[in-house]
Structure formats: structure tokens, C-alpha cells
Amino acid sequence: MPEFEIQLRDVLLFANHGVMPEEGVTGNQYRVNVRLRIDAASFEAAKDDLGATVSYADVFDVLRSVMSVRVALLETVAVKFAQEVRDRWPVIKSGWIEIVKTVPPIPHMIGEAGVRYDF
């Protein structure tokens, strides 16, 4: 069965998530990747209709909204995002979101930390 994969790649957002109190004040930069799989069997290219798919601009709006609400865990952000997009677009069959904290507040660590949630 044909499918489309709607993608947001390497989206950079600033947010204040984290367990440590100072993360709520200083915040951090996050890199986010999203993949949403939708059924393409009924898509008609000749109609060129945005309503027959999921707008990645609208997906970004959901992502930005979810990322703007401070929580302690990135897992919470991921699950909330998945719930919102699936509620809004029932055509989404599956997907995943990856949220990476580009400068985690871990002493002596050089690198990134994050989560990926498959739904």
C-alpha cells in the first residue's frame, strides 16, 4: 500500500525543558526530527490538494506549541506531540519524533542527549 512520509528535519528550537531548575531559566537549543506516515492510496496528483495530505507547516506549528510548554522530561514532550498530531490528523498511521538537547548540562560531557519516540 503506498504511503507518504511527512518530514521535518533538523528543526532548531529553543525551550526550557529539563529536570534541573537552572534549565527552566537558561533553556537550551533542541534539534528535532519528525516523520509521519500517512496512507497515499487515495491521493490524486492531478488534484494537487493540500487537504489530501498533512501540511508540514501545520505539523511545525504543533511542534512549536508543544515545545513551548516547559516539562521536566523530553519523553513527555514526545508523547504529547504524538498525541496531538494523531488527534488532529487521523490519517497518520505511524511516525516518530526525535528530540535532541544540543548542549546537555552534564559535567565533562561533550555531545548531545535526546530521546526518540515511535508511535
mmCIF file of N, CA, C and O in Angstrom, residues 45-87:
data_model
loop_
_atom_site.group_PDB
_atom_site.id
_atom_site.type_symbol
_atom_site.label_atom_id
_atom_site.label_comp_id
_atom_site.label_asym_id
_atom_site.label_seq_id
_atom_site.Cartn_x
_atom_site.Cartn_y
_atom_site.Cartn_z
ATOM 1 N N ALA A 45 -2.658 13.036 -7.680
ATOM 2 C CA ALA A 45 -1.710 14.106 -8.001
ATOM 3 C C ALA A 45 -2.343 15.185 -8.867
ATOM 4 O O ALA A 45 -2.009 16.362 -8.740
ATOM 5 N N ALA A 46 -3.271 14.801 -9.722
ATOM 6 C CA ALA A 46 -3.894 15.774 -10.631
ATOM 7 C C ALA A 46 -4.671 16.844 -9.859
ATOM 8 O O ALA A 46 -4.802 17.974 -10.323
ATOM 9 N N LYS A 47 -5.170 16.502 -8.672
ATOM 10 C CA LYS A 47 -5.937 17.475 -7.884
ATOM 11 C C LYS A 47 -5.036 18.454 -7.135
ATOM 12 O O LYS A 47 -5.469 19.539 -6.784
ATOM 13 N N ASP A 48 -3.805 18.032 -6.843
ATOM 14 C CA ASP A 48 -2.829 18.910 -6.187
ATOM 15 C C ASP A 48 -3.447 19.604 -4.972
ATOM 16 O O ASP A 48 -3.357 20.818 -4.807
ATOM 17 N N ASP A 49 -4.088 18.807 -4.085
ATOM 18 C CA ASP A 49 -4.890 19.315 -2.982
ATOM 19 C C ASP A 49 -4.182 19.101 -1.647
ATOM 20 O O ASP A 49 -3.968 17.958 -1.230
ATOM 21 N N LEU A 50 -3.834 20.196 -0.972
ATOM 22 C CA LEU A 50 -3.185 20.104 0.331
ATOM 23 C C LEU A 50 -4.065 19.375 1.344
ATOM 24 O O LEU A 50 -3.565 18.703 2.239
ATOM 25 N N GLY A 51 -5.370 19.456 1.185
ATOM 26 C CA GLY A 51 -6.289 18.776 2.093
ATOM 27 C C GLY A 51 -6.210 17.257 2.023
ATOM 28 O O GLY A 51 -6.733 16.567 2.893
ATOM 29 N N ALA A 52 -5.547 16.727 1.013
ATOM 30 C CA ALA A 52 -5.415 15.279 0.858
ATOM 31 C C ALA A 52 -4.171 14.737 1.552
ATOM 32 O O ALA A 52 -3.886 13.538 1.467
ATOM 33 N N THR A 53 -3.453 15.604 2.238
ATOM 34 C CA THR A 53 -2.236 15.186 2.921
ATOM 35 C C THR A 53 -2.149 15.919 4.257
ATOM 36 O O THR A 53 -3.142 16.454 4.737
ATOM 37 N N VAL A 54 -0.986 15.923 4.875
ATOM 38 C CA VAL A 54 -0.765 16.643 6.126
ATOM 39 C C VAL A 54 0.271 17.723 5.840
ATOM 40 O O VAL A 54 1.368 17.426 5.368
ATOM 41 N N SER A 55 -0.072 18.961 6.118
ATOM 42 C CA SER A 55 0.827 20.084 5.869
ATOM 43 C C SER A 55 1.978 20.078 6.868
ATOM 44 O O SER A 55 1.752 20.107 8.083
ATOM 45 N N TYR A 56 3.199 20.061 6.365
ATOM 46 C CA TYR A 56 4.334 20.084 7.289
ATOM 47 C C TYR A 56 4.421 21.414 8.027
ATOM 48 O O TYR A 56 4.953 21.469 9.132
ATOM 49 N N ALA A 57 3.862 22.492 7.459
ATOM 50 C CA ALA A 57 3.806 23.770 8.177
ATOM 51 C C ALA A 57 2.899 23.652 9.404
ATOM 52 O O ALA A 57 3.220 24.179 10.481
ATOM 53 N N ASP A 58 1.778 22.950 9.259
ATOM 54 C CA ASP A 58 0.880 22.735 10.398
ATOM 55 C C ASP A 58 1.518 21.813 11.438
ATOM 56 O O ASP A 58 1.337 22.000 12.644
ATOM 57 N N VAL A 59 2.266 20.818 10.972
ATOM 58 C CA VAL A 59 2.978 19.924 11.897
ATOM 59 C C VAL A 59 3.989 20.744 12.701
ATOM 60 O O VAL A 59 4.124 20.568 13.917
ATOM 61 N N PHE A 60 4.684 21.651 12.031
ATOM 62 C CA PHE A 60 5.632 22.521 12.732
ATOM 63 C C PHE A 60 4.926 23.364 13.790
ATOM 64 O O PHE A 60 5.448 23.539 14.903
ATOM 65 N N ASP A 61 3.744 23.883 13.481
ATOM 66 C CA ASP A 61 3.000 24.681 14.458
ATOM 67 C C ASP A 61 2.677 23.865 15.706
ATOM 68 O O ASP A 61 2.781 24.362 16.831
ATOM 69 N N VAL A 62 2.295 22.607 15.522
ATOM 70 C CA VAL A 62 2.026 21.727 16.672
ATOM 71 C C VAL A 62 3.315 21.507 17.458
ATOM 72 O O VAL A 62 3.332 21.591 18.695
ATOM 73 N N LEU A 63 4.402 21.228 16.756
ATOM 74 C CA LEU A 63 5.689 21.005 17.417
ATOM 75 C C LEU A 63 6.094 22.227 18.236
ATOM 76 O O LEU A 63 6.464 22.111 19.405
ATOM 77 N N ARG A 64 6.025 23.398 17.632
ATOM 78 C CA ARG A 64 6.411 24.623 18.325
ATOM 79 C C ARG A 64 5.545 24.845 19.570
ATOM 80 O O ARG A 64 6.045 25.223 20.633
ATOM 81 N N SER A 65 4.260 24.581 19.455
ATOM 82 C CA SER A 65 3.348 24.744 20.585
ATOM 83 C C SER A 65 3.685 23.787 21.730
ATOM 84 O O SER A 65 3.756 24.196 22.891
ATOM 85 N N VAL A 66 3.910 22.533 21.394
ATOM 86 C CA VAL A 66 4.234 21.533 22.426
ATOM 87 C C VAL A 66 5.585 21.852 23.074
ATOM 88 O O VAL A 66 5.737 21.748 24.294
ATOM 89 N N MET A 67 6.554 22.259 22.266
ATOM 90 C CA MET A 67 7.883 22.571 22.802
ATOM 91 C C MET A 67 7.871 23.817 23.688
ATOM 92 O O MET A 67 8.755 23.989 24.520
ATOM 93 N N SER A 68 6.883 24.674 23.552
ATOM 94 C CA SER A 68 6.854 25.928 24.313
ATOM 95 C C SER A 68 6.393 25.746 25.758
ATOM 96 O O SER A 68 6.551 26.656 26.576
ATOM 97 N N VAL A 69 5.849 24.589 26.092
ATOM 98 C CA VAL A 69 5.362 24.330 27.455
ATOM 99 C C VAL A 69 6.426 23.548 28.215
ATOM 100 O O VAL A 69 6.742 22.408 27.880
ATOM 101 N N ARG A 70 6.999 24.167 29.240
ATOM 102 C CA ARG A 70 8.093 23.546 29.986
ATOM 103 C C ARG A 70 7.649 22.291 30.725
ATOM 104 O O ARG A 70 6.646 22.304 31.433
ATOM 105 N N VAL A 71 8.420 21.231 30.539
ATOM 106 C CA VAL A 71 8.262 19.987 31.292
ATOM 107 C C VAL A 71 9.648 19.498 31.679
ATOM 108 O O VAL A 71 10.658 19.964 31.141
ATOM 109 N N ALA A 72 9.702 18.550 32.582
ATOM 110 C CA ALA A 72 10.993 18.035 33.022
ATOM 111 C C ALA A 72 11.603 17.074 31.998
ATOM 112 O O ALA A 72 12.813 17.090 31.772
ATOM 113 N N LEU A 73 10.774 16.237 31.382
ATOM 114 C CA LEU A 73 11.296 15.153 30.553
ATOM 115 C C LEU A 73 10.998 15.325 29.074
ATOM 116 O O LEU A 73 9.867 15.659 28.691
ATOM 117 N N LEU A 74 11.980 15.043 28.242
ATOM 118 C CA LEU A 74 11.765 15.070 26.798
ATOM 119 C C LEU A 74 10.797 13.972 26.372
ATOM 120 O O LEU A 74 10.093 14.116 25.377
ATOM 121 N N GLU A 75 10.740 12.900 27.136
ATOM 122 C CA GLU A 75 9.771 11.846 26.859
ATOM 123 C C GLU A 75 8.341 12.396 26.913
ATOM 124 O O GLU A 75 7.492 12.024 26.101
ATOM 125 N N THR A 76 8.090 13.281 27.859
ATOM 126 C CA THR A 76 6.774 13.911 27.976
ATOM 127 C C THR A 76 6.463 14.749 26.743
ATOM 128 O O THR A 76 5.352 14.694 26.207
ATOM 129 N N VAL A 77 7.436 15.514 26.282
ATOM 130 C CA VAL A 77 7.251 16.322 25.073
ATOM 131 C C VAL A 77 6.916 15.425 23.894
ATOM 132 O O VAL A 77 5.987 15.696 23.125
ATOM 133 N N ALA A 78 7.662 14.347 23.741
ATOM 134 C CA ALA A 78 7.469 13.436 22.604
ATOM 135 C C ALA A 78 6.074 12.828 22.604
ATOM 136 O O ALA A 78 5.397 12.788 21.569
ATOM 137 N N VAL A 79 5.622 12.361 23.749
ATOM 138 C CA VAL A 79 4.302 11.730 23.836
ATOM 139 C C VAL A 79 3.198 12.762 23.584
ATOM 140 O O VAL A 79 2.236 12.487 22.857
ATOM 141 N N LYS A 80 3.339 13.951 24.137
ATOM 142 C CA LYS A 80 2.333 14.996 23.907
ATOM 143 C C LYS A 80 2.256 15.370 22.433
ATOM 144 O O LYS A 80 1.167 15.538 21.883
ATOM 145 N N PHE A 81 3.407 15.484 21.769
ATOM 146 C CA PHE A 81 3.415 15.780 20.337
ATOM 147 C C PHE A 81 2.690 14.678 19.568
ATOM 148 O O PHE A 81 1.830 14.954 18.729
ATOM 149 N N ALA A 82 3.025 13.432 19.850
ATOM 150 C CA ALA A 82 2.402 12.302 19.146
ATOM 151 C C ALA A 82 0.892 12.304 19.346
ATOM 152 O O ALA A 82 0.131 12.097 18.389
ATOM 153 N N GLN A 83 0.442 12.538 20.564
ATOM 154 C CA GLN A 83 -0.993 12.562 20.835
ATOM 155 C C GLN A 83 -1.681 13.684 20.055
ATOM 156 O O GLN A 83 -2.741 13.476 19.469
ATOM 157 N N GLU A 84 -1.069 14.852 20.026
ATOM 158 C CA GLU A 84 -1.696 15.994 19.346
ATOM 159 C C GLU A 84 -1.790 15.786 17.839
ATOM 160 O O GLU A 84 -2.826 16.072 17.246
ATOM 161 N N VAL A 85 -0.713 15.290 17.217
ATOM 162 C CA VAL A 85 -0.784 15.123 15.762
ATOM 163 C C VAL A 85 -1.731 13.997 15.374
ATOM 164 O O VAL A 85 -2.454 14.097 14.376
ATOM 165 N N ARG A 86 -1.779 12.932 16.174
ATOM 166 C CA ARG A 86 -2.693 11.831 15.845
ATOM 167 C C ARG A 86 -4.142 12.233 16.073
ATOM 168 O O ARG A 86 -5.030 11.811 15.326
ATOM 169 N N ASP A 87 -4.399 13.050 17.088
ATOM 170 C CA ASP A 87 -5.759 13.538 17.310
ATOM 171 C C ASP A 87 -6.190 14.474 16.184
ATOM 172 O O ASP A 87 -7.326 14.431 15.732
#
